[in-house]
Every structure is written in structure tokens, then in C-alpha cells.
XYZ file of C-alpha atoms in Angstrom:
449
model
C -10.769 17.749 21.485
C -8.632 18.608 17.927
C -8.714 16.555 15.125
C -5.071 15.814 16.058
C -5.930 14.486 19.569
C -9.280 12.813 17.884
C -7.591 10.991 15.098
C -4.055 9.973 17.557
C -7.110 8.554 19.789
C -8.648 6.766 17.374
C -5.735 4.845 16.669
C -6.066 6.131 12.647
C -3.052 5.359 10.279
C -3.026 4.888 6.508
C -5.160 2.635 5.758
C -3.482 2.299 1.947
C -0.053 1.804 2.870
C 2.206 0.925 5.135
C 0.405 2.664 8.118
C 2.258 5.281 8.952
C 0.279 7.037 12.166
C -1.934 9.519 10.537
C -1.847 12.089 13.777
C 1.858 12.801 12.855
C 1.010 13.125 9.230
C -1.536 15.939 9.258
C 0.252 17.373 12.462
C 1.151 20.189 9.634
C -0.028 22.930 7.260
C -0.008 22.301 3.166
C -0.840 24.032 0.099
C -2.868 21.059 -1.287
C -4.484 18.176 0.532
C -5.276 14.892 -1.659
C -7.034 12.449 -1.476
C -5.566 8.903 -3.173
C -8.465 6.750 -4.403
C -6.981 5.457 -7.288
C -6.407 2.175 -6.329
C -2.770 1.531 -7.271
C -2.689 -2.255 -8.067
C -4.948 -4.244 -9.976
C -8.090 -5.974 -9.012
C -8.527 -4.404 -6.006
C -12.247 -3.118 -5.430
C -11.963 -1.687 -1.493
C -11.358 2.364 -2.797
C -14.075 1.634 -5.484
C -17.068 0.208 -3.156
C -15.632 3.264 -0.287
C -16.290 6.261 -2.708
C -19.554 4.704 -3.984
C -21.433 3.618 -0.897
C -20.137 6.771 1.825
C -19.320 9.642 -0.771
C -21.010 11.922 1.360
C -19.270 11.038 4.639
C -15.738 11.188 2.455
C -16.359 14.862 1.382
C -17.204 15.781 5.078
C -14.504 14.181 6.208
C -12.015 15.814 3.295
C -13.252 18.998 4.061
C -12.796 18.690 7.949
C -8.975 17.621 7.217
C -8.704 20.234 4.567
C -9.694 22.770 6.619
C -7.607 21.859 9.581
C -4.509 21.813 7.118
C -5.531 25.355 5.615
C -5.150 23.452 2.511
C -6.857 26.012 -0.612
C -6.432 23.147 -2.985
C -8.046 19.990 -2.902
C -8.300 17.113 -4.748
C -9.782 13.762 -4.960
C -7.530 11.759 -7.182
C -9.036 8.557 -9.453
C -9.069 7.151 -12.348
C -11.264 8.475 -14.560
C -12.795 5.303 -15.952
C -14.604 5.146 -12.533
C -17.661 6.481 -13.925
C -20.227 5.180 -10.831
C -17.781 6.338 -8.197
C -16.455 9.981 -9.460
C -20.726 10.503 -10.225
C -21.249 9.761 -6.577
C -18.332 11.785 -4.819
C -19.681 14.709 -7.482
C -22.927 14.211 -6.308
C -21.887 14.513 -2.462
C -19.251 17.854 -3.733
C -22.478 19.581 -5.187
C -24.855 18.341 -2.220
C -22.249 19.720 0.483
C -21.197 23.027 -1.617
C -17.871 21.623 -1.100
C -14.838 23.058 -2.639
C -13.069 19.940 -3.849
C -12.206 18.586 -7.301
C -12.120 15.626 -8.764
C -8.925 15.107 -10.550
C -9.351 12.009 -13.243
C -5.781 9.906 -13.970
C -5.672 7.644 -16.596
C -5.390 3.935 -16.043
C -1.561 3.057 -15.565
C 0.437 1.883 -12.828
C 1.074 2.536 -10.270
C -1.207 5.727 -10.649
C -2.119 4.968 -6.807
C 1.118 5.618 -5.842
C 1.032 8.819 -3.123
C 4.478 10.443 -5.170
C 3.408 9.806 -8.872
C -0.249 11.610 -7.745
C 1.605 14.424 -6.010
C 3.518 14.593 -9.221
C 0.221 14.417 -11.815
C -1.544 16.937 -9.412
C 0.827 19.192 -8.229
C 3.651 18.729 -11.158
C 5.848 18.706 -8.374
C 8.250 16.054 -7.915
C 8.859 14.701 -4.027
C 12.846 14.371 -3.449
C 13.853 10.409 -3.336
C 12.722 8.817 0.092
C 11.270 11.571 0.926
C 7.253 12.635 1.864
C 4.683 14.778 0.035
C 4.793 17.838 2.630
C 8.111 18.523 1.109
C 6.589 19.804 -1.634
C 3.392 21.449 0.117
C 1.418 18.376 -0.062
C -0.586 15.695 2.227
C -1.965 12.864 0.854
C -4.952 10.182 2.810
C -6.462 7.422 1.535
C -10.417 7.070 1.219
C -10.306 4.360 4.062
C -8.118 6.628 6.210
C -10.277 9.353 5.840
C -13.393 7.589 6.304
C -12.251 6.702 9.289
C -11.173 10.403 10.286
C -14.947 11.324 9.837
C -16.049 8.263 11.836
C -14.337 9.593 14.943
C -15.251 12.659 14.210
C -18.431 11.988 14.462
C -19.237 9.310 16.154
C -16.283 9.270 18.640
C -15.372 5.626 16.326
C -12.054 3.936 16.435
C -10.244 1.849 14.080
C -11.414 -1.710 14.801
C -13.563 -2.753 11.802
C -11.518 -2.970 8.181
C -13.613 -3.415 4.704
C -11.762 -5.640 1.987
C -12.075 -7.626 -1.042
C -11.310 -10.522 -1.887
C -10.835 -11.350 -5.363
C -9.074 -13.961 -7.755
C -10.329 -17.823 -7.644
C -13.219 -17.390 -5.791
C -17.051 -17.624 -6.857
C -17.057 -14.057 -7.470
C -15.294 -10.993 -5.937
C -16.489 -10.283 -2.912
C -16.284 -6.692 -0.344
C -15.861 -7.689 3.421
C -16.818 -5.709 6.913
C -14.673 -7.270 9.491
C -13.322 -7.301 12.983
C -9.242 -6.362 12.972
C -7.845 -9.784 14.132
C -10.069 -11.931 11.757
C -8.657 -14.755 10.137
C -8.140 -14.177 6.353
C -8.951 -18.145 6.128
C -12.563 -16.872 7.449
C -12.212 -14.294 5.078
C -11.867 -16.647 2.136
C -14.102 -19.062 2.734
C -16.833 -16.244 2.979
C -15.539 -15.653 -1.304
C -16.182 -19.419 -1.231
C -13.471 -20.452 -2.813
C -13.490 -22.294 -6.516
C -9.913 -24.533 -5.023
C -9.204 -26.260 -1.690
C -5.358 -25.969 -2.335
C -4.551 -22.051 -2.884
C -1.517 -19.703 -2.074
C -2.483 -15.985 -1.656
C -1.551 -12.508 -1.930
C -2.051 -9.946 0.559
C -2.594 -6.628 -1.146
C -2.346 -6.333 -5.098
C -0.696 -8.565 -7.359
C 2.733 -5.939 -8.186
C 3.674 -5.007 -4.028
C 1.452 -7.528 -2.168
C 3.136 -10.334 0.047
C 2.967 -13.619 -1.115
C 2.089 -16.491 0.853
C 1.660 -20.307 -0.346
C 2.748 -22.650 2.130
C -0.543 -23.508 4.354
C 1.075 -22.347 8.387
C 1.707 -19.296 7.264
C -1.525 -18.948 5.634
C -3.339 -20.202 8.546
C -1.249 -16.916 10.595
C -2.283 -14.508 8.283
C -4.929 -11.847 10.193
C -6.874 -8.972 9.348
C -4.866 -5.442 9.990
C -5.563 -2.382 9.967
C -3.642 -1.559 6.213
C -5.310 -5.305 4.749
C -7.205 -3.974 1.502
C -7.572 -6.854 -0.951
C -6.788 -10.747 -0.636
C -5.939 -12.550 -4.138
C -6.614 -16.390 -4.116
C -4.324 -17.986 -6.756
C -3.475 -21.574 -7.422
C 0.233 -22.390 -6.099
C 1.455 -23.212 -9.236
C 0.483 -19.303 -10.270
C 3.282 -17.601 -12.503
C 3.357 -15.148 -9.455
C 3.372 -17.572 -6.970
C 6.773 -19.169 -8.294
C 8.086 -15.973 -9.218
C 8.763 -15.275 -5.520
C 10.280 -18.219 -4.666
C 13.490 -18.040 -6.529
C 16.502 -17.256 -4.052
C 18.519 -14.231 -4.450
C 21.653 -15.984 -5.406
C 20.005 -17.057 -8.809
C 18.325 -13.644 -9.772
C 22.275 -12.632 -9.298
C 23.492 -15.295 -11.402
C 20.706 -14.204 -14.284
C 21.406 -10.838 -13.807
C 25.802 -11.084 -14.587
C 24.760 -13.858 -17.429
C 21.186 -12.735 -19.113
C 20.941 -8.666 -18.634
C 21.348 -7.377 -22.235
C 21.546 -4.074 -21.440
C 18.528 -2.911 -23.065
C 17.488 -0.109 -20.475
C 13.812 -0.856 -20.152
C 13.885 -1.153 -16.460
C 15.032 1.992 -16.276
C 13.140 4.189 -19.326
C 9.700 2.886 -17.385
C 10.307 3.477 -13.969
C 7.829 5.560 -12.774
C 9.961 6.820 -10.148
C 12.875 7.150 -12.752
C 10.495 9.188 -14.857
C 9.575 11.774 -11.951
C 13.058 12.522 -12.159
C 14.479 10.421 -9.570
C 17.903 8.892 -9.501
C 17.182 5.464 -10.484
C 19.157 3.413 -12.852
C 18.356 -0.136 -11.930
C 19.772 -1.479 -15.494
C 23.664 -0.287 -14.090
C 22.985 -1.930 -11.072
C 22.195 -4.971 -12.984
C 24.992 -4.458 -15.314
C 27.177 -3.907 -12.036
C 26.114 -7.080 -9.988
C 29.319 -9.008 -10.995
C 31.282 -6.201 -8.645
C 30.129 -6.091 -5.466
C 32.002 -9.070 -3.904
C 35.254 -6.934 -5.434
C 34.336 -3.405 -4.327
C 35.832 -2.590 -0.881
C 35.317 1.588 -0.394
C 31.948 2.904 0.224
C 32.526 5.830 -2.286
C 32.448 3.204 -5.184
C 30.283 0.977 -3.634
C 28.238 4.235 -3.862
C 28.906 4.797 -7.604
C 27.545 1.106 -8.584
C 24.540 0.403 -6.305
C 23.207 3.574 -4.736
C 20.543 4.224 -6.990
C 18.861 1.274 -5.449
C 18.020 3.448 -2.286
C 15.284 5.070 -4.342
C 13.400 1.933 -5.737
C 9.974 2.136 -4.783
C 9.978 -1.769 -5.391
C 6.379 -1.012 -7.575
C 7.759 -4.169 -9.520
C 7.273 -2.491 -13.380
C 11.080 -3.371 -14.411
C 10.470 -7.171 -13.454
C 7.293 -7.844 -13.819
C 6.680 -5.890 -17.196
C 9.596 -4.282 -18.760
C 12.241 -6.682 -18.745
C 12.348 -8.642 -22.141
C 14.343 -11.645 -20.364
C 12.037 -12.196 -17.361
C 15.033 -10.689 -14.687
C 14.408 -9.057 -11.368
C 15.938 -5.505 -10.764
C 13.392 -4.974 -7.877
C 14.797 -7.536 -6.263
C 18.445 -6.845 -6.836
C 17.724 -3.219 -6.001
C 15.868 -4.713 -2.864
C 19.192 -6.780 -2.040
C 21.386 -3.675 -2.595
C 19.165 -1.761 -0.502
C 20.336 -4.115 2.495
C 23.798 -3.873 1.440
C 23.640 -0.137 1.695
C 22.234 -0.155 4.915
C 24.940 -2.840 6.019
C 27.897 -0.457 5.207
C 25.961 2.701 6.427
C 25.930 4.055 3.220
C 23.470 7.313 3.328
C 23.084 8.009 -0.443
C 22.224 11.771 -1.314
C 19.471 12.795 -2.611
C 18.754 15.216 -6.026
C 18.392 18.376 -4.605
C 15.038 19.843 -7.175
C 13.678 16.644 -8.743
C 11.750 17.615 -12.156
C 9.765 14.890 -14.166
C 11.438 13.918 -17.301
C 9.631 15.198 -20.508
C 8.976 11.295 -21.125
C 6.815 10.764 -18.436
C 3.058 10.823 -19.987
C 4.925 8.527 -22.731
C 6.201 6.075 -20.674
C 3.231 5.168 -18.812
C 2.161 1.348 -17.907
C -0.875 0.478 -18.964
C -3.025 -1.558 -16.290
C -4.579 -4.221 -18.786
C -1.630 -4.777 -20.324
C 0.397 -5.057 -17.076
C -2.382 -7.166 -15.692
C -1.954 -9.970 -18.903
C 1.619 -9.980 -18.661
C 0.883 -10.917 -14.911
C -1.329 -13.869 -16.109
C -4.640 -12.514 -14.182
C -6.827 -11.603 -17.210
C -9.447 -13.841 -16.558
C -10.194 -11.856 -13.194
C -9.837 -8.784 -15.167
C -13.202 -6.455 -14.962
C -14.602 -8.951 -12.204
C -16.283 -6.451 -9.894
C -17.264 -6.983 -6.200
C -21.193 -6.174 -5.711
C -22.161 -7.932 -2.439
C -21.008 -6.717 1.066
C -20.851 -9.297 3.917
C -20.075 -8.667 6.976
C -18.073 -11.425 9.485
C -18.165 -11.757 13.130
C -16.114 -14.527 14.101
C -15.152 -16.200 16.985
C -12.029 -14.945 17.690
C -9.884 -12.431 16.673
C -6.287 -11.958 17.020
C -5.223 -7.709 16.882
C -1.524 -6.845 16.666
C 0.246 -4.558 18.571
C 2.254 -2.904 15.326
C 0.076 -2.297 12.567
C 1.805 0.832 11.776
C 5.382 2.362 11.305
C 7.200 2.758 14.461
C 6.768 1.315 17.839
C 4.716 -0.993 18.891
C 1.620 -0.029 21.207
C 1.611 -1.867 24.828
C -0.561 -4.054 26.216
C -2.838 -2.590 28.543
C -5.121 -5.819 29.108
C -4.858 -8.739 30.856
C -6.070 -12.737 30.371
C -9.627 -12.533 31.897
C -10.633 -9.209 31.190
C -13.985 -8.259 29.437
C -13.788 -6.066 26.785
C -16.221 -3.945 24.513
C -14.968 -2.707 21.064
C -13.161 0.145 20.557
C -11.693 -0.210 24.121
C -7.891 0.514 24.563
C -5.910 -2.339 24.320
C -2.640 -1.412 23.173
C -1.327 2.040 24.259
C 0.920 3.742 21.990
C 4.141 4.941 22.897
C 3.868 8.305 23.949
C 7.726 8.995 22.929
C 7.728 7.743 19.666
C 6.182 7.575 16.175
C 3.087 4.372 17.541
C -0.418 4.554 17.138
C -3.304 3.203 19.580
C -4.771 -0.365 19.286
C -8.628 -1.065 20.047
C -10.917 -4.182 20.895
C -12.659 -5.318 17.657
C -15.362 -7.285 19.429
C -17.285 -7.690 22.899
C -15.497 -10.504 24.021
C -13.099 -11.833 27.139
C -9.120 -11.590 26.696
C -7.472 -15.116 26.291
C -3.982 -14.169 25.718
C -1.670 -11.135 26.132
C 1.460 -11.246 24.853
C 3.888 -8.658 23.573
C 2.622 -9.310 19.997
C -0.859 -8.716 20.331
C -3.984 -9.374 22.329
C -6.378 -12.453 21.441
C -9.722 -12.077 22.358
C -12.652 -14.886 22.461
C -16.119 -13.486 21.184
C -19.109 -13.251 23.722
């Protein structure tokens, strides 16, 4: 079997992102092949405890995607401050006579971002919305391609995910779990320092935000889950997603001054994207008046290109506004009229770029999380609980279909959901030995033997 047939089989998608199917992704030859363990947002330790404790499976693994790419350049991408973890993945290069580089960022965000580390490697700039194989490139994170070498080599699938959890708990903690586990299982494991806590799934900047206690109780372990922050509810970052549209509108017509911030430090704006979120603020006040597309255009397209990292609201802007939000709600309108803004032709990073950076301890005190700050995770546990719940769309595309019914015994890594043979899917798997209690179009819930 080919590592294209071996990782679609697997069920493997990116395990950093929004899980795009990772069969599809290196279904392709490149000029460089990268590897993103950077960790983008802060706190997060999951990349960190990866490179450290299975360096030497993660250069394997690179080099068996490398090679299958014919990639001649290839990089391991981190931030250079990871002294313990770039010493162990050097360690495994020299051990394996591997011809991969580490390639040290400074500490900024979002330096984890897949186009600002094709742009700092390469110096090539991706076009808006677009992928790195536009400009020769394919970029995996760690967990994705620890799991390449895992099926690989030991015919694995995707059913176990390591996390952290981090934030107000007795200390930060790294996770081995079943896919379908509970994140309330997941907490209590941190032991939590407060009984009454909202959460964020994934980093503090692009993580969702959940505080009321249902839809805490509904929140499971996917295949993309990295990091869980436990905040009080009454968190600055908590409340800052609460507030409805209609009165980030209201500031933005009556408190934008104009100053540009939002736009001189958006990374994406810096690459040399189209991105100008401080005219669509300044422009707000016209879109109940603007009836052709072409002008609609003129005002609000730039929004297509937000990356929604969250650096012009959550750090730049000196009155506290929200262009990611706005340029989130524009985004919708766009897509409501059917609006396909173009895109530059030859992106090239603005000379600013290296000036403009944001730095990650400042960004992380303006976010009112210092007091986590350089909290590191040390102990692994690993979970087995007594249920688990695994979706049928952890990915981007199509849903996989059930292909188990209530009753059945199942071992893990059995095929549960089959992927959609026509479209962009990926393959679901049993997490546990256990007996199916429900099937439904959503997912498959499964009792633990």
C-alpha cells in the first residue's frame, strides 16, 4: 500500500487546524515540505511535549513524507526559545543522518500560522485564501505527522489524541485520550482550582469559547482538539465574546479613530495581502446604503482575506473595537451577495514585516493570562473512560457514514464511519473495545468493555 492509500486509511487529517484530510494534501509534489511545530497560540504545550518525547519517530516520519513529495528542502519550523525540544529533534536529525533543518522563528504571533511560516521559510507569500502548494510548499503538523509514521508503521489509525490542558487548573497537564472523550473528564483529570469555569477550546486568540454549562457538558475530544483553557466566566475573554454584532457595529461608526493599527499589524496585511480592516471599519456606516456589488466590493472585500488570528482586536486596537469580527460579519455578507473578491495576483511581504511583529508575552498580558504564562505541562496521563462519543465530521468536507449498528462489538481502530469516496471526507475509527449504543448521522457512541 502507498503512503496515500495508508494515510486516506488511517483516517489522518491536520491535526493543527481545521482538519483538512491529509491524503488530498500530500496527494502532490513540492519544492519544500515543512513541518509547523511552532505552536501558534499561547499556552499551548501539545507541539512542545510531541517533539520532545517521539523526536525520533517525527524525523522518520518527515523523511517518509518528504521523500514521497520529492521535496529537496525540508524544514522543521519552531521557535527558537524551545531549547529542550529543537536539542531533541537535532539529536534524532544526527542519529537518523537525516537531511532536515531546523528553522528557529522568533516568538510572535501567530508564528504557527501555516502562511506566515511558508512566508519566513520560503520568503514566498501564498495568494489570499489560497494553500501553500501554490507556492511549492506543503506544510503538516507534528501531531499529523506523528500519526503518518504510526500507520506507517504500525498499520495505527487516528483514534487516540494527546492534549493539554492548561489555565486554572492545579498545574498544566498533557493528556492521551480516546477521540469521543468528554473534555469534562478531561478537566477534572487537571483537577481543577474552580467548580464554576467557562473554557476555551484551542488557544486563547482563534479558540472557541464556551461558558454556559450544556454546552460544556457537549464538548468531546476530536481529532484537531490540542489544548483546553479553563478560565473563570467572568474572564476578560470570556465576555469579550459575548457582545452581539449589532454593538461592535455601533462602536465601530462611533469609536474607530482611524488610527490604522489594525491594519499596519496584520500579519496577513504584512505578507502583502489585501487587507485593510481599518476602511472596513471606517466604512461600516454604508452597508445598509450600498445596493451594487461592485461598491459593495470597494468597501468590504478586503474582509475575504482575514485570517480572523484576532491581533487587530485583541492587541492593536487602542479603543478595545473588533475588526475580526466585523471582517467576520462582512465575510457572510460577501458570501450572501455572491461576491467572489479577486485575489493579488504575486503577493510580496511588505518591507515592514520583521518590524511589525507581535510579541507573544506582550500579546499574552494584554489578554489578561500572565499568571499562566511559562506554566509548563510535565506529567502525561492517560484516560480511558467509559464512554466515548466520535463524530462523523472532524474534518473539512463531508461527513463519513456510519457503517455500525446499535449492538455491535467493536475493537479500536475499526471502521466506523466510511468516508465519502466522491468527495473531500476522511475515515472515522473506534477509539475503544467497547459495544455500539447509538448510531446516528452525527456520530457513533460507544460504551467501554
Amino acid at each position: 500500500m502507498n503512503l496515500i492509500e495508508t494515510v486516506k486509511g488511517a483516517g489522518i487529517v491536520g491535526a493543527g487546524g481545521a482538519g483538512f484530510p491529509t491524503h488530498i494534501k500530500l496527494n502532490t509534489k513540492a519544492e519544500y515540505f515543512i513541518v509547523n511545530a511552532a505552536e501558534c497560540e499561547p499556552l499551548i504545550e501539545t507541539d512542545k511535549f510531541l517533539c520532545r518525547t517521539f523526536a525520533d519517530e517525527l524525523i522518520k516520519g518527515i523523511t517518509y513524507i518528504a521523500d514521497h513529495l520529492e521535496a529537496p528542502k525540508r524544514y522543521i519550523a519552531l521557535k527558537a526559545k524551545y531549547k529542550a525540544e529543537i536539542a531533541a529533534l537535532q539529536e534524532a536529525i544526527d542519529k537518523n543522518h537525516a537531511n532536515i533543518e531546523i528553522f528557529p522563528m522568533r516568538t510572535y504571533y501567530p508564528a504557527g500560522d501555516e502562511q506566515i511560516i511558508v512566508q519566513q521559510v520560503t520568503g514566498k507569500t501564498v495568494p489570499e485564501r489560497g494553500i501553500p502548494i501554490e507556492v511549492g510548499a506543503v506544510v503538516d503538523n507534528v501531531g499529523t505527522i506523528l500519526g503518518i509514521y504510526q500507520a506507517v508503521t504500525e498499520n495505527k489509525k487516528v483514534s487516540d489524541k494527546y492534549l493539554s490542558v492548561v489555565g486554572e487548573v492545579k498545574e498544566p497537564i498533557m493528556l492521551k485520550v480516546p477521540i469521543g472523550t468528554s473534555i469534562r473528564e478531561c478537566i477534572q483529570a487537571a483537577e481543577p482550582k474552580i467548580s464554576d469555569y467557562a473554557i476555551i477550546m484551542g488557544g486563547p486568540m482563534m479558540g472557541k469559547v464556551f461558558y454556559e454549562d450544556q454546552d460544556i457538558d457537549k464538548q468531546i475530544v476530536t481529532k484537531t482538539t490540542g489544548n483546553v483553557i479553563v478560565l473563570p466566566k467572568d474572564h476578560y475573554l470570556i465576555k469579550k465574546v459575548q457582545a452581539p454584532i449589532e454593538r461592535l457595529k455601533h462602536q465601530a461608526k462611533s469609536a474607530c479613530i482611524q488610527c490604522r493599527m489594525c491594519t499596519d499589524l496584520c500579519p496577513r496585511f504584512q505578507t502583502g495581502h489585501d487587507m485593510t480592516p481599518h476602511l472596513v471599519m471606517r466604512n461600516i456606516w454604508r452597508e445598509d446604503f450600498v445596493e451594487s456589488n461592485e461598491e459593495f466590493t470597494k468597501y468590504f472585500g478586503t474582509a475575504a482575506n482575514c485570517s480572523s488570528c484576532g491581533v487587530c482586536e485583541m492587541f492593536s486596537c487602542p479603543m478595545g473595537l473588533s475588526p475580526r469580527k466585523v471582517n467576520d460579519y462582512m465575510k457572510g455578507k460577501l458570501r450572501e451577495r455572491g461576491i467572489q473578491v479577486d485575489k493579488t495576483p504575486h503577493p510580496v511581504a511588505r518591507p515592514t514585516i520583521d518590524l511589525n511583529r507581535v510579541p507573544t508575552d506582550r500579546l499574552i498580558a494584554r489578554l489578561g493570562l500572565s499568571q499562566y504564562n511559562g506554566l509548563h505541562a510535565h506529567e502525561l496521563k492517560e484516560l480511558l473512560p467509559k464512554e466515548v462519543f466520535i463524530p462523523m465530521s472532524m474534518h473539512i468536507g463531508k461527513p463519513a457514514t456510519p457503517v455500525v449498528n446499535v449492538g455491535d462489538v467493536v475493537h479500536k481502530d475499526d471502521l466506523i464511519g466510511q468516508a465519502d469516496e466522491k468527495a473531500l471526507s476522511a475515515n472515522i475509527h473506534a477509539s475503544v473495545n467497547g459495544t455500539v449504543a447509538e448510531v446516528t448521522p452525527a456520530g457513533v457512541r460507544i460504551n467501554v468493555n
